[in-house]
């Protein structure tokens, strides 16, 4: 297998007064300060960015160096170098700065685009300004349960993990030394969501969210390394850029 590198890029924190927001029914009233990430996959056929991070303000603490463009710069890249931009979903803490990548080809599930552009009143967490100017960008829009193989070589594959949002997806990356890694996103924001089978926060569809947790559990039991979207325990051991997984 050719050399592929995975960088986990720190994108600031979210400070919430109530961890129960992430684990409905559990940890209620307990404060949480959790990390936010974007990811860069360096593949021989091109660079892939996964998620574009968050802006400072409200519960989000984002230093200048935490912005995705700054993180890329630290690694010697500029936005124009990015070939594909995979969005796990379009929530506020994942989709800021999409407009910094007008030349990238975005890979976003069709249902996620529909949810973001025309949310139901119960679908919170989208910020229209983040994507309203991307309408003329180039998009691949995988459907339903479709697996989307980015380079058609099985090394970077977007899988359906809907439930947290209507069109949530996770990314499976095959690495030579580390093995199979899953960028889980918010299909399991915290390890607790997976371990205890608790839906990841307020979900657009709880039933699908549970199906997705089962799917991730199955991957984990088969040796896949799961990188959770916002886990505070995994944060202590995760390898952050400029270090990488290969
Ligand atoms: Zn989310």
XYZ file of C-alpha atoms and ligand atoms in Angstrom, residues 89 91 93-94 164-165 168 186 189 230, ligand 1:
11
model
C -21.814 16.928 8.674
C -22.958 21.539 12.204
C -18.387 23.249 14.991
C -17.508 21.306 11.832
C -26.898 12.540 14.703
C -27.890 14.453 11.592
C -23.895 12.331 8.816
C -20.365 13.128 15.837
C -18.883 12.467 19.817
C -14.881 15.344 20.828
Zn -22.746 17.702 15.344
